[in-house]
Tab-separated table of C-alpha atoms in Angstrom:
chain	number	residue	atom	x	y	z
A	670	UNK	CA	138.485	215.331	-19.465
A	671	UNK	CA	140.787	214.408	-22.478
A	672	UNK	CA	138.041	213.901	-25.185
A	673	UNK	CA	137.242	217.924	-23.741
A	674	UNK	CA	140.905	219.295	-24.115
A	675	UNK	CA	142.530	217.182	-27.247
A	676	UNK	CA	139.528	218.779	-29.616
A	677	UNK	CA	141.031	222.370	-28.099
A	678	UNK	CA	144.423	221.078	-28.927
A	679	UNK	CA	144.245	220.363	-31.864
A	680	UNK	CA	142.679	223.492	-33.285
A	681	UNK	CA	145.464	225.617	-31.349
A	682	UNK	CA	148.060	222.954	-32.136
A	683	UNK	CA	149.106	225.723	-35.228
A	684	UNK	CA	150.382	228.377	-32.107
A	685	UNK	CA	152.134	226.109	-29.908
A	686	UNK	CA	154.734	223.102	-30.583
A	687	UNK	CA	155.531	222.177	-26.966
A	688	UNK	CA	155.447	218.398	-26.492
A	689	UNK	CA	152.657	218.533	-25.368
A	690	UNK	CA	150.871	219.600	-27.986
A	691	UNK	CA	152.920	216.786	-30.223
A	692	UNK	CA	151.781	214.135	-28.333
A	693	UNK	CA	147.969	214.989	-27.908
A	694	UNK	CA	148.514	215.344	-31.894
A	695	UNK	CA	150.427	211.879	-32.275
A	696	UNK	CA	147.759	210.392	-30.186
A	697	UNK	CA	144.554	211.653	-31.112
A	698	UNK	CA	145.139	212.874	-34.678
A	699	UNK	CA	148.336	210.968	-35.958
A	700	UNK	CA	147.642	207.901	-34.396
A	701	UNK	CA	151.021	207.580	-34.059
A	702	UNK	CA	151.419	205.661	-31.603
A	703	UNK	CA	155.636	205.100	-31.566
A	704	UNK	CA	155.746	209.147	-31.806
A	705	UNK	CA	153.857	209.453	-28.936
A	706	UNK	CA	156.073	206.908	-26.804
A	707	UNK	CA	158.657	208.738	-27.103
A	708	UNK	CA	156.767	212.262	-26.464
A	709	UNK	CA	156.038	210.539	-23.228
A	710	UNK	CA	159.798	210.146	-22.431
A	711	UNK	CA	160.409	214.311	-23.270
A	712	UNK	CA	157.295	215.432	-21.481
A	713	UNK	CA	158.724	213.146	-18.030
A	714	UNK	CA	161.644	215.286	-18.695
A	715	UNK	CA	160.565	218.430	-19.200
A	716	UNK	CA	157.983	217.865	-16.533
A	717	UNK	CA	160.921	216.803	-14.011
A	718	UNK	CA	162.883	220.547	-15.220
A	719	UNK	CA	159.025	222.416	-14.716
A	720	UNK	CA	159.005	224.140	-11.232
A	721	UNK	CA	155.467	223.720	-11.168
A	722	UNK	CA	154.983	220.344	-12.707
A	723	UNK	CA	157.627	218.337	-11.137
A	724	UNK	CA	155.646	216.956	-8.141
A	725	UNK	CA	153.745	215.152	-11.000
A	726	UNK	CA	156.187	214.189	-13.654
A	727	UNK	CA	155.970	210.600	-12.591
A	728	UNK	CA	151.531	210.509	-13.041
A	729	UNK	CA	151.963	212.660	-15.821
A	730	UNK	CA	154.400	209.990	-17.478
A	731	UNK	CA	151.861	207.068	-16.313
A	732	UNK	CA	148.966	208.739	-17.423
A	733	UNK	CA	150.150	209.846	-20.493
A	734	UNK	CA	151.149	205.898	-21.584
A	735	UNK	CA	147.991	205.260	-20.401
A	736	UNK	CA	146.107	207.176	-22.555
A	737	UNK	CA	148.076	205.921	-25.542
A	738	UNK	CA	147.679	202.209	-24.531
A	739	UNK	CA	143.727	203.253	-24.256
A	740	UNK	CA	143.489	204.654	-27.445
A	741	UNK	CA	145.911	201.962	-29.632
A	742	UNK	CA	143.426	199.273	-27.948
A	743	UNK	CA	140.854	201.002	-28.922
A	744	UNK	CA	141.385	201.150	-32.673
A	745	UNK	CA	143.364	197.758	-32.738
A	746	UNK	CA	141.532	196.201	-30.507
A	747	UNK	CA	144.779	194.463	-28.415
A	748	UNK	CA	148.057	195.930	-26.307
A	749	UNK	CA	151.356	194.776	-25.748
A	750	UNK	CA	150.645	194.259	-21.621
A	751	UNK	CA	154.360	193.700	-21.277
A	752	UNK	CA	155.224	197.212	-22.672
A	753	UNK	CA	153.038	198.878	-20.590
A	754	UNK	CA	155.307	198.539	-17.263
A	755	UNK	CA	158.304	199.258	-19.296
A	756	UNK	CA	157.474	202.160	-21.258
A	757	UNK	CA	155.741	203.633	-17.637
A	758	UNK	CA	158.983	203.466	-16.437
A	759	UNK	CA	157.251	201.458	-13.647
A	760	UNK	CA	159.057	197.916	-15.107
């Protein structure tokens, strides 16, 4: 689903700055991975303020460190496992 939306992203990244958008470009066109952590922690936040999103702030937090631990292994070919719990907030 991801490798579908982050091309779409990306090319509309010019009409939106949400965090959203930020971290799907520090991610996937960046590759910045230290920007994106701490997307993560403003997206859990604004996701916990959304109406509409706040049922899910706490998957949308795991699977968004997810997908950055996927994609930094990926290209580096190793992760931090120990970071992964803390920066899920699920230490």
């Amino acid at each position: 689903m991801v490798e579908v939306v982050a091309p779409i992203v990306l090319q509309e990244k010019d009409k939106y700055s949400d965090s959203f958008t930020q971290f799907i470009e520090a991610v996937y066109e960046e590759f910045d991975f230290k920007k994106a952590r701490e997307l993560i922690k403003k997206i859990a936040v604004e996701a916990q303020d959304d109406l509409l999103l706040k049922p899910f702030a706490e998957e949308i937090q795991l699977q968004a460190t997810i997908l950055v631990y996927l994609v930094e292994s990926q290209i580096f070919k190793s992760v931090q496992v120990s970071q992964i719990g803390q920066d899920s907030g699920k230490d």
